Amino acid sequence: MDFAKRAFDQSFQIDPIVRSLLDTDFYKLLMGQFIYERFPNVEVTFGLTNRTRSVRLADIIPEEELRAQLDHVRGLRFRPNELIWLSGATFYGQKRIFQPAFIDFLRALRLPDYDLRKEDGQYVLTFTGSWAATTWWEIHALSIVSELKSRAGHRQRGEMELDFLYAGAKSKLLAKLKQLKRLEGLALSDFGTRRRHSFLWHEWVVLAMAQVLGDRFVGTSNAYLAMKHGFDAKGTNAHELPMVLAALANTDEELKASQYELCKQWQGAYSGNLLVALPDTFGTTQFLRDAPTWLPLNWRGYRPDSKAPVEAGEELIDWLQGHGVDPTSRFVLFSDGLDVRVPGFEPHGEDIGEIHAHFDGRVGRAYGWGTNASNDFRGCDPRGEGLFDPVSLVCKVTTANGRPAVKLSDNYNKASGPAEEIVRYRRVFGVEGVHGAPVLV
């Protein structure tokens, strides 16, 4: 792939960013079935937010281009070969995870309409409809906006400059992969779909991971790339599930219990290594402290998402040991803003090698490497500018059945929801273990 020529020559009527509805994170499929079966009558709204407010996306991305890409996605349908793959493939060692009724739902799926406007240099982009249909917009909206930002940058560079840009990014990625290859016992997955530089670059990055890392590369969260290239599909669940169940709670007591009600229902739907808890939605410390005794006994993995990795891992080890569970029989999936320290480049996240060494022999370790793999062009622009730096985009559920949805997290700066509801949730869940760390990616 000649990335510079492809980026420079934009002669297409529309160059689709999302080529397939399967071009999404695998956990959207697992959660999609869970939602379809258990919450068919819940209506939600999702909203896109650019947390890097200094980058005025509405001034960078032409509105007509954004609308064209969103309209294109609404015209997509799951293809027969994709549904055959979902029906017949083995995921996490389990056959026929996806039931025929859900496959039929996917066959008829059409994404609901969107609402788009501009406000103070940012796009206000929302999606409303049944939870089972609207949830699919999250990853597609993020990857569209992220790539349109990249394309806007391409138009400000000549072909030779783009050649240098991609040569630098390839060299940087290779240096990171060589560093990772030295780590014994590494199990690394690609988690880079949502904030990738572009689809084609993301695909190249995943293939490079597989080529350089060998068996240390264990799969990709991107379902389309997993199907196309024969990789294992990775991913389990995300914050939207506990956020919606919490929003549906009628009392403070139900609100507090909703995080465990979700775990109970999830383990009724899935098993084995699909039982990976995401404890930080309303604060990890309170989640672990008040968890029912069956949770550490039944659940195989834990994914810290907004607390410093070493601190989060130590907290999980202490908690497992306190419940008589050998931490080496469980695993921690580190995935929040990870990067790799290489000479000549400043890391923009927690170093995977340092985390790996710290927990060697103490707990199972797995890694989901996202934005700093699929969209790290820092220091590669020949003009020395930050035109291609990634921005912190999220697309979160904002309401469920007309009620506000809230996420607290272990990082004050990542809390989302109406201010008065955040105050209420912090009263119910507490703030123990929550920090005000800066948001990087």
Tab-separated table of C-alpha atoms in Angstrom:
chain	number	residue	atom	x	y	z
A	1	MET	CA	0.000	0.000	0.000
A	2	ASP	CA	1.392	3.369	-1.072
A	3	PHE	CA	-0.179	5.395	1.730
A	4	ALA	CA	1.106	8.733	0.489
A	5	LYS	CA	-0.311	8.263	-3.022
A	6	ARG	CA	-3.599	6.922	-1.639
A	7	ALA	CA	-3.937	9.853	0.777
A	8	PHE	CA	-2.943	12.449	-1.822
A	9	ASP	CA	-5.152	11.182	-4.666
A	10	GLN	CA	-8.695	11.789	-3.371
A	11	SER	CA	-10.517	11.453	-6.715
A	12	PHE	CA	-13.357	9.253	-5.452
A	13	GLN	CA	-16.966	10.422	-5.315
A	14	ILE	CA	-16.978	8.923	-1.815
A	15	ASP	CA	-14.150	6.940	-0.298
A	16	PRO	CA	-15.962	4.955	2.414
A	17	ILE	CA	-14.332	4.963	5.831
A	18	VAL	CA	-16.561	2.182	7.165
A	19	ARG	CA	-16.593	-0.581	4.574
A	20	SER	CA	-18.694	-3.040	6.549
A	21	LEU	CA	-20.929	-3.069	9.618
A	22	LEU	CA	-18.536	-5.752	10.868
A	23	ASP	CA	-15.767	-3.102	10.925
A	24	THR	CA	-16.356	-2.596	14.642
A	25	ASP	CA	-15.114	-3.840	17.984
A	26	PHE	CA	-15.979	-7.473	18.656
A	27	TYR	CA	-17.451	-6.600	22.030
A	28	LYS	CA	-20.234	-4.726	20.212
A	29	LEU	CA	-21.369	-8.110	18.891
A	30	LEU	CA	-21.263	-9.800	22.298
A	31	MET	CA	-22.994	-6.860	23.944
A	32	GLY	CA	-25.355	-6.555	20.991
A	33	GLN	CA	-26.684	-10.064	21.518
A	34	PHE	CA	-26.934	-9.479	25.270
A	35	ILE	CA	-28.931	-6.276	24.689
A	36	TYR	CA	-31.124	-7.828	21.985
A	37	GLU	CA	-32.083	-10.759	24.213
A	38	ARG	CA	-32.494	-8.990	27.558
A	39	PHE	CA	-33.337	-5.329	26.899
A	40	PRO	CA	-35.378	-5.204	23.675
A	41	ASN	CA	-37.582	-2.309	24.798
A	42	VAL	CA	-34.970	0.124	26.091
A	43	GLU	CA	-34.480	3.337	24.104
A	44	VAL	CA	-31.163	5.153	24.329
A	45	THR	CA	-29.278	8.160	23.031
A	46	PHE	CA	-25.557	8.101	22.272
A	47	GLY	CA	-23.545	11.295	21.892
A	48	LEU	CA	-20.071	11.958	20.503
A	49	THR	CA	-17.700	14.143	22.539
A	50	ASN	CA	-14.293	15.537	21.653
A	51	ARG	CA	-12.438	15.781	24.971
A	52	THR	CA	-9.528	17.541	23.223
A	53	ARG	CA	-11.424	20.829	23.131
A	54	SER	CA	-8.465	22.770	21.745
A	55	VAL	CA	-8.945	20.937	18.420
A	56	ARG	CA	-12.013	22.504	16.794
A	57	LEU	CA	-13.218	19.578	14.716
A	58	ALA	CA	-16.133	21.461	13.157
A	59	ASP	CA	-13.634	23.953	11.726
A	60	ILE	CA	-11.452	21.136	10.353
A	61	ILE	CA	-13.890	18.530	8.986
A	62	PRO	CA	-16.342	19.700	6.292
A	63	GLU	CA	-19.914	18.979	7.366
A	64	GLU	CA	-20.883	17.576	3.955
A	65	GLU	CA	-18.088	14.982	4.206
A	66	LEU	CA	-19.196	13.913	7.662
A	67	ARG	CA	-22.822	13.605	6.572
A	68	ALA	CA	-21.837	11.596	3.492
A	69	GLN	CA	-19.911	9.072	5.608
A	70	LEU	CA	-22.707	8.772	8.178
A	71	ASP	CA	-25.283	8.298	5.409
A	72	HIS	CA	-23.086	5.629	3.842
A	73	VAL	CA	-23.073	3.646	7.086
A	74	ARG	CA	-26.868	3.837	7.269
A	75	GLY	CA	-26.957	2.161	3.867
A	76	LEU	CA	-24.778	-0.776	4.927
A	77	ARG	CA	-26.103	-4.224	5.840
A	78	PHE	CA	-24.353	-7.272	7.270
A	79	ARG	CA	-23.220	-9.433	4.349
A	80	PRO	CA	-24.098	-13.138	4.075
A	81	ASN	CA	-20.468	-14.266	4.464
A	82	GLU	CA	-20.126	-12.137	7.618
A	83	LEU	CA	-23.206	-13.725	9.172
A	84	ILE	CA	-21.927	-17.186	8.238
A	85	TRP	CA	-18.622	-16.377	9.993
A	86	LEU	CA	-20.421	-15.156	13.116
A	87	SER	CA	-22.660	-18.241	13.128
A	88	GLY	CA	-19.974	-20.843	12.620
A	89	ALA	CA	-16.664	-19.532	13.950
A	90	THR	CA	-15.211	-20.426	17.340
A	91	PHE	CA	-14.665	-17.482	19.669
A	92	TYR	CA	-12.792	-17.800	22.968
A	93	GLY	CA	-12.855	-21.575	22.517
A	94	GLN	CA	-16.647	-21.615	22.314
A	95	LYS	CA	-18.729	-22.599	19.293
A	96	ARG	CA	-21.981	-20.990	18.211
A	97	ILE	CA	-21.871	-18.109	20.671
A	98	PHE	CA	-24.279	-16.140	18.498
A	99	GLN	CA	-27.797	-17.537	18.424
A	100	PRO	CA	-29.913	-17.842	15.231
A	101	ALA	CA	-32.434	-15.224	16.384
A	102	PHE	CA	-29.646	-12.678	16.879
A	103	ILE	CA	-28.163	-13.507	13.468
A	104	ASP	CA	-31.597	-12.846	11.954
A	105	PHE	CA	-31.686	-9.527	13.800
A	106	LEU	CA	-28.304	-8.581	12.346
A	107	ARG	CA	-29.462	-9.592	8.865
A	108	ALA	CA	-32.267	-7.012	9.031
A	109	LEU	CA	-30.340	-4.346	10.979
A	110	ARG	CA	-30.366	-0.782	9.705
A	111	LEU	CA	-28.776	1.863	11.879
A	112	PRO	CA	-31.137	4.623	13.075
A	113	ASP	CA	-30.869	8.217	11.893
A	114	TYR	CA	-28.523	10.773	13.421
A	115	ASP	CA	-28.738	14.400	14.503
A	116	LEU	CA	-25.821	16.679	13.619
A	117	ARG	CA	-25.146	20.322	14.358
A	118	LYS	CA	-22.238	22.627	15.221
A	119	GLU	CA	-21.573	24.328	18.527
A	120	ASP	CA	-18.504	26.382	19.480
A	121	GLY	CA	-16.220	24.751	16.923
A	122	GLN	CA	-17.291	21.187	17.741
A	123	TYR	CA	-19.784	18.802	16.213
A	124	VAL	CA	-22.758	17.806	18.326
A	125	LEU	CA	-23.564	14.352	16.963
A	126	THR	CA	-26.238	12.163	18.579
A	127	PHE	CA	-28.067	8.938	17.791
A	128	THR	CA	-31.414	7.893	19.284
A	129	GLY	CA	-33.391	4.672	18.962
A	130	SER	CA	-33.734	1.199	20.386
A	131	TRP	CA	-30.655	0.171	22.351
A	132	ALA	CA	-30.243	-2.961	20.225
A	133	ALA	CA	-29.928	-0.882	17.038
A	134	THR	CA	-28.363	2.363	18.261
A	135	THR	CA	-25.409	0.769	20.077
A	136	TRP	CA	-23.795	0.005	16.711
A	137	TRP	CA	-23.205	3.686	15.978
A	138	GLU	CA	-20.558	4.116	18.683
A	139	ILE	CA	-17.488	2.679	16.958
A	140	HIS	CA	-18.523	3.727	13.456
A	141	ALA	CA	-19.016	7.354	14.505
A	142	LEU	CA	-15.642	7.459	16.254
A	143	SER	CA	-13.678	5.917	13.380
A	144	ILE	CA	-15.401	8.204	10.856
A	145	VAL	CA	-14.586	11.424	12.706
A	146	SER	CA	-11.038	10.290	13.467
A	147	GLU	CA	-10.291	9.448	9.829
A	148	LEU	CA	-11.939	12.592	8.468
A	149	LYS	CA	-9.574	14.576	10.684
A	150	SER	CA	-6.665	12.670	9.107
A	151	ARG	CA	-7.976	13.339	5.602
A	152	ALA	CA	-8.260	17.045	6.381
A	153	GLY	CA	-4.566	16.940	7.305
A	154	HIS	CA	-3.694	15.143	4.072
A	155	ARG	CA	-5.090	18.054	2.082
A	156	GLN	CA	-2.589	20.378	3.759
A	157	ARG	CA	0.446	18.316	2.757
A	158	GLY	CA	2.085	17.527	-0.569
A	159	GLU	CA	2.634	13.978	-1.791
A	160	MET	CA	6.325	13.957	-0.843
A	161	GLU	CA	5.501	15.270	2.636
A	162	LEU	CA	2.943	12.500	3.052
A	163	ASP	CA	5.561	9.994	1.941
A	164	PHE	CA	7.860	11.199	4.714
A	165	LEU	CA	4.948	11.189	7.197
A	166	TYR	CA	4.120	7.534	6.612
A	167	ALA	CA	7.765	6.488	6.438
A	168	GLY	CA	8.277	8.032	9.871
A	169	ALA	CA	5.166	6.374	11.310
A	170	LYS	CA	6.212	2.971	9.948
A	171	SER	CA	9.692	3.332	11.414
A	172	LYS	CA	8.255	4.381	14.767
A	173	LEU	CA	5.831	1.458	14.867
A	174	LEU	CA	8.560	-1.025	13.938
A	175	ALA	CA	10.751	0.242	16.780
A	176	LYS	CA	7.873	-0.277	19.212
A	177	LEU	CA	7.133	-3.770	17.901
A	178	LYS	CA	10.787	-4.814	18.178
A	179	GLN	CA	10.729	-3.674	21.796
A	180	LEU	CA	7.561	-5.647	22.477
A	181	LYS	CA	8.940	-8.783	20.847
A	182	ARG	CA	11.538	-8.994	23.619
A	183	LEU	CA	8.871	-9.457	26.307
A	184	GLU	CA	8.526	-13.095	27.334
A	185	GLY	CA	4.972	-14.224	27.917
A	186	LEU	CA	3.459	-11.216	26.124
A	187	ALA	CA	-0.180	-11.574	24.988
A	188	LEU	CA	-1.054	-8.447	23.028
A	189	SER	CA	-4.204	-7.624	21.061
A	190	ASP	CA	-5.009	-4.730	18.757
A	191	PHE	CA	-7.622	-2.395	20.289
A	192	GLY	CA	-7.145	0.424	17.788
A	193	THR	CA	-10.370	0.721	15.795
A	194	ARG	CA	-12.153	3.643	17.420
A	195	ARG	CA	-9.468	6.341	17.145
A	196	ARG	CA	-7.415	5.018	14.255
A	197	HIS	CA	-5.670	7.225	11.720
A	198	SER	CA	-7.527	5.471	8.900
A	199	PHE	CA	-8.933	2.052	8.062
A	200	LEU	CA	-6.103	1.219	5.658
A	201	TRP	CA	-3.413	2.322	8.100
A	202	HIS	CA	-5.089	0.345	10.895
A	203	GLU	CA	-5.138	-2.781	8.746
A	204	TRP	CA	-1.443	-2.327	7.949
A	205	VAL	CA	-0.637	-1.877	11.653
A	206	VAL	CA	-2.472	-5.088	12.579
A	207	LEU	CA	-0.670	-7.054	9.866
A	208	ALA	CA	2.649	-5.605	11.045
A	209	MET	CA	1.863	-6.666	14.621
A	210	ALA	CA	1.182	-10.215	13.464
A	211	GLN	CA	4.319	-10.316	11.303
A	212	VAL	CA	6.757	-8.949	13.881
A	213	LEU	CA	5.323	-10.296	17.131
A	214	GLY	CA	4.403	-13.800	16.001
A	215	ASP	CA	2.645	-15.708	18.768
A	216	ARG	CA	2.924	-12.720	21.099
A	217	PHE	CA	0.166	-11.151	18.981
A	218	VAL	CA	-3.047	-12.896	20.014
A	219	GLY	CA	-5.743	-11.110	18.018
A	220	THR	CA	-7.660	-7.959	17.201
A	221	SER	CA	-10.773	-6.336	18.584
A	222	ASN	CA	-11.798	-5.460	15.021
A	223	ALA	CA	-14.266	-8.127	13.911
A	224	TYR	CA	-13.891	-7.368	10.193
A	225	LEU	CA	-10.091	-7.646	10.261
A	226	ALA	CA	-10.339	-10.810	12.349
A	227	MET	CA	-12.599	-12.402	9.748
A	228	LYS	CA	-10.619	-11.140	6.742
A	229	HIS	CA	-7.197	-12.223	7.992
A	230	GLY	CA	-8.035	-15.207	10.197
A	231	PHE	CA	-7.087	-13.599	13.509
A	232	ASP	CA	-8.793	-14.289	16.829
A	233	ALA	CA	-11.479	-11.706	17.628
A	234	LYS	CA	-10.997	-10.105	21.041
A	235	GLY	CA	-13.284	-8.163	23.372
A	236	THR	CA	-15.958	-8.742	25.981
A	237	ASN	CA	-17.990	-5.804	27.342
A	238	ALA	CA	-17.860	-2.038	27.868
A	239	HIS	CA	-19.101	0.782	30.081
A	240	GLU	CA	-22.416	1.233	28.293
A	241	LEU	CA	-23.892	-1.876	29.962
A	242	PRO	CA	-23.485	-0.782	33.608
A	243	MET	CA	-24.327	2.797	32.627
A	244	VAL	CA	-27.698	1.805	31.165
A	245	LEU	CA	-28.581	-0.602	33.968
A	246	ALA	CA	-27.761	2.121	36.470
A	247	ALA	CA	-29.927	4.628	34.610
A	248	LEU	CA	-32.854	2.189	34.737
A	249	ALA	CA	-32.578	1.783	38.528
A	250	ASN	CA	-35.481	3.265	40.509
A	251	THR	CA	-33.827	3.781	43.906
A	252	ASP	CA	-30.373	4.481	45.298
A	253	GLU	CA	-30.241	0.891	46.532
A	254	GLU	CA	-31.008	-0.448	43.054
A	255	LEU	CA	-28.451	1.975	41.613
A	256	LYS	CA	-25.699	0.653	43.868
A	257	ALA	CA	-26.642	-2.969	43.138
A	258	SER	CA	-26.949	-2.496	39.362
A	259	GLN	CA	-23.222	-3.006	38.729
A	260	TYR	CA	-23.441	-6.498	40.205
A	261	GLU	CA	-26.798	-7.249	38.603
A	262	LEU	CA	-25.058	-6.725	35.278
A	263	CYS	CA	-22.305	-9.188	36.213
A	264	LYS	CA	-24.935	-11.713	37.275
A	265	GLN	CA	-26.799	-11.398	33.989
A	266	TRP	CA	-23.598	-11.448	31.919
A	267	GLN	CA	-22.400	-14.697	33.480
A	268	GLY	CA	-25.835	-16.107	32.700
A	269	ALA	CA	-25.198	-15.356	29.021
A	270	TYR	CA	-21.475	-16.101	28.636
A	271	SER	CA	-18.723	-18.097	30.341
A	272	GLY	CA	-14.978	-18.795	30.478
A	273	ASN	CA	-12.651	-16.004	29.370
A	274	LEU	CA	-15.650	-13.915	28.339
A	275	LEU	CA	-16.116	-13.204	32.043
A	276	VAL	CA	-13.918	-10.097	32.167
A	277	ALA	CA	-15.112	-7.421	34.587
A	278	LEU	CA	-14.785	-3.705	33.896
A	279	PRO	CA	-14.802	-2.435	37.479
A	280	ASP	CA	-14.179	1.284	37.031
A	281	THR	CA	-17.543	2.511	35.680
A	282	PHE	CA	-18.491	3.906	39.097
A	283	GLY	CA	-15.100	3.490	40.773
A	284	THR	CA	-12.943	0.380	41.086
A	285	THR	CA	-12.321	0.563	44.827
A	286	GLN	CA	-16.001	0.508	45.793
A	287	PHE	CA	-16.729	-2.153	43.140
A	288	LEU	CA	-14.170	-4.538	44.625
A	289	ARG	CA	-14.902	-3.702	48.261
A	290	ASP	CA	-18.627	-4.429	48.010
A	291	ALA	CA	-18.582	-7.194	45.380
A	292	PRO	CA	-20.556	-10.384	46.128
A	293	THR	CA	-18.392	-13.376	47.009
A	294	TRP	CA	-19.314	-15.240	43.807
A	295	LEU	CA	-17.668	-12.616	41.604
A	296	PRO	CA	-13.960	-13.313	42.354
A	297	LEU	CA	-14.699	-17.046	42.261
A	298	ASN	CA	-16.430	-17.017	38.866
A	299	TRP	CA	-14.859	-14.206	36.862
A	300	ARG	CA	-11.601	-14.888	35.034
A	301	GLY	CA	-10.334	-11.437	34.135
A	302	TYR	CA	-10.432	-7.738	35.034
A	303	ARG	CA	-9.875	-4.712	32.794
A	304	PRO	CA	-8.756	-1.534	34.592
A	305	ASP	CA	-9.600	1.403	32.352
A	306	SER	CA	-8.993	4.698	34.145
A	307	LYS	CA	-6.603	4.047	37.011
A	308	ALA	CA	-2.802	3.888	36.760
A	309	PRO	CA	-2.016	0.304	35.648
A	310	VAL	CA	0.357	-0.615	38.483
A	311	GLU	CA	-1.976	0.813	41.119
A	312	ALA	CA	-4.978	-0.955	39.556
A	313	GLY	CA	-3.158	-4.263	39.233
A	314	GLU	CA	-1.931	-4.183	42.823
A	315	GLU	CA	-5.450	-3.417	44.033
A	316	LEU	CA	-6.838	-6.378	42.093
A	317	ILE	CA	-4.138	-8.747	43.385
A	318	ASP	CA	-4.841	-7.735	47.005
A	319	TRP	CA	-8.573	-8.199	46.439
A	320	LEU	CA	-8.202	-11.651	44.867
A	321	GLN	CA	-5.876	-12.822	47.628
A	322	GLY	CA	-8.319	-11.485	50.206
A	323	HIS	CA	-10.943	-13.802	48.722
A	324	GLY	CA	-8.621	-16.809	48.691
A	325	VAL	CA	-8.109	-16.706	44.913
A	326	ASP	CA	-4.641	-17.268	43.444
A	327	PRO	CA	-3.970	-14.192	41.242
A	328	THR	CA	-1.984	-16.306	38.777
A	329	SER	CA	-5.220	-18.181	38.004
A	330	ARG	CA	-6.769	-14.914	36.837
A	331	PHE	CA	-5.619	-12.204	34.441
A	332	VAL	CA	-5.600	-8.432	34.236
A	333	LEU	CA	-6.273	-6.936	30.812
A	334	PHE	CA	-4.438	-3.619	30.625
A	335	SER	CA	-5.781	-1.379	27.860
A	336	ASP	CA	-6.003	2.252	28.959
A	337	GLY	CA	-3.671	4.541	26.985
A	338	LEU	CA	-0.811	2.059	26.662
A	339	ASP	CA	2.364	2.807	24.737
A	340	VAL	CA	5.902	1.498	24.257
A	341	ARG	CA	9.032	3.374	25.283
A	342	VAL	CA	11.533	3.586	22.402
A	343	PRO	CA	14.634	5.787	21.966
A	344	GLY	CA	14.035	9.058	20.197
A	345	PHE	CA	10.300	9.281	20.916
A	346	GLU	CA	8.426	10.436	23.976
A	347	PRO	CA	5.893	7.790	25.147
A	348	HIS	CA	2.303	8.981	25.300
A	349	GLY	CA	0.965	6.457	27.773
A	350	GLU	CA	1.928	3.799	30.277
A	351	ASP	CA	4.807	1.648	29.060
A	352	ILE	CA	3.755	-1.937	28.367
A	353	GLY	CA	7.231	-3.252	29.160
A	354	GLU	CA	7.268	-1.682	32.611
A	355	ILE	CA	3.815	-3.057	33.454
A	356	HIS	CA	4.821	-6.489	32.169
A	357	ALA	CA	7.962	-6.597	34.302
A	358	HIS	CA	6.211	-5.314	37.420
A	359	PHE	CA	3.606	-8.103	37.449
A	360	ASP	CA	5.822	-10.920	36.194
A	361	GLY	CA	4.832	-14.151	37.957
A	362	ARG	CA	2.256	-12.407	40.153
A	363	VAL	CA	-0.890	-12.315	37.998
A	364	GLY	CA	-1.915	-13.241	34.478
A	365	ARG	CA	-1.266	-10.378	32.052
A	366	ALA	CA	-2.849	-9.381	28.745
A	367	TYR	CA	-2.745	-6.117	26.823
A	368	GLY	CA	-5.062	-4.253	24.477
A	369	TRP	CA	-3.024	-1.689	22.513
A	370	GLY	CA	-5.135	1.012	20.926
A	371	THR	CA	-4.640	4.604	19.820
A	372	ASN	CA	-0.878	4.676	20.361
A	373	ALA	CA	-0.577	1.834	17.861
A	374	SER	CA	-3.214	2.714	15.255
A	375	ASN	CA	-2.812	6.495	15.305
A	376	ASP	CA	0.610	7.546	16.528
A	377	PHE	CA	2.030	10.053	14.055
A	378	ARG	CA	3.527	12.336	16.695
A	379	GLY	CA	6.939	13.509	15.602
A	380	CYS	CA	6.437	12.156	12.064
A	381	ASP	CA	5.109	15.251	10.293
A	382	PRO	CA	8.016	16.657	8.222
A	383	ARG	CA	6.859	20.183	9.116
A	384	GLY	CA	7.114	19.359	12.819
A	385	GLU	CA	3.499	20.281	13.508
A	386	GLY	CA	0.810	18.392	15.449
A	387	LEU	CA	-1.628	18.189	12.549
A	388	PHE	CA	-1.896	14.399	12.763
A	389	ASP	CA	-1.887	14.038	16.558
A	390	PRO	CA	-4.840	11.944	17.793
A	391	VAL	CA	-7.651	13.544	19.752
A	392	SER	CA	-9.559	12.028	22.661
A	393	LEU	CA	-12.909	11.130	21.122
A	394	VAL	CA	-15.632	9.193	22.936
A	395	CYS	CA	-19.174	8.239	21.998
A	396	LYS	CA	-21.107	7.444	25.162
A	397	VAL	CA	-24.672	6.534	25.997
A	398	THR	CA	-26.270	9.692	27.431
A	399	THR	CA	-29.847	8.603	28.207
A	400	ALA	CA	-31.749	5.348	28.712
A	401	ASN	CA	-35.547	5.435	28.609
A	402	GLY	CA	-35.339	9.185	29.056
A	403	ARG	CA	-33.126	9.022	32.142
A	404	PRO	CA	-29.583	10.425	32.184
A	405	ALA	CA	-26.721	7.938	31.953
A	406	VAL	CA	-23.617	8.541	34.064
A	407	LYS	CA	-20.058	7.242	34.155
A	408	LEU	CA	-17.810	8.154	37.078
A	409	SER	CA	-14.609	6.163	36.392
A	410	ASP	CA	-11.449	6.239	38.514
A	411	ASN	CA	-10.491	9.539	36.892
A	412	TYR	CA	-12.488	12.654	37.766
A	413	ASN	CA	-11.757	14.079	34.326
A	414	LYS	CA	-13.427	11.146	32.570
A	415	ALA	CA	-16.760	11.455	34.403
A	416	SER	CA	-19.704	11.971	32.066
A	417	GLY	CA	-23.326	12.911	32.595
A	418	PRO	CA	-25.298	15.863	33.982
A	419	ALA	CA	-23.540	17.585	36.870
A	420	GLU	CA	-26.390	16.998	39.337
A	421	GLU	CA	-26.488	13.295	38.477
A	422	ILE	CA	-22.725	12.957	38.881
A	423	VAL	CA	-23.115	14.429	42.380
A	424	ARG	CA	-25.847	11.890	43.164
A	425	TYR	CA	-23.833	8.951	41.813
A	426	ARG	CA	-20.782	10.007	43.826
A	427	ARG	CA	-22.942	10.114	46.914
A	428	VAL	CA	-24.217	6.574	46.244
A	429	PHE	CA	-20.949	4.986	45.120
A	430	GLY	CA	-18.448	7.167	46.973
A	431	VAL	CA	-15.180	8.563	45.701
A	432	GLU	CA	-12.641	6.284	47.358
A	433	GLY	CA	-9.732	5.540	45.044
A	434	VAL	CA	-10.722	8.149	42.444
A	435	HIS	CA	-7.991	10.426	41.090
A	436	GLY	CA	-7.816	13.502	38.867
A	437	ALA	CA	-5.352	12.203	36.314
A	438	PRO	CA	-5.082	14.007	32.954
A	439	VAL	CA	-6.851	12.462	29.955
A	440	LEU	CA	-4.329	11.600	27.196
A	441	VAL	CA	-6.188	9.263	24.838
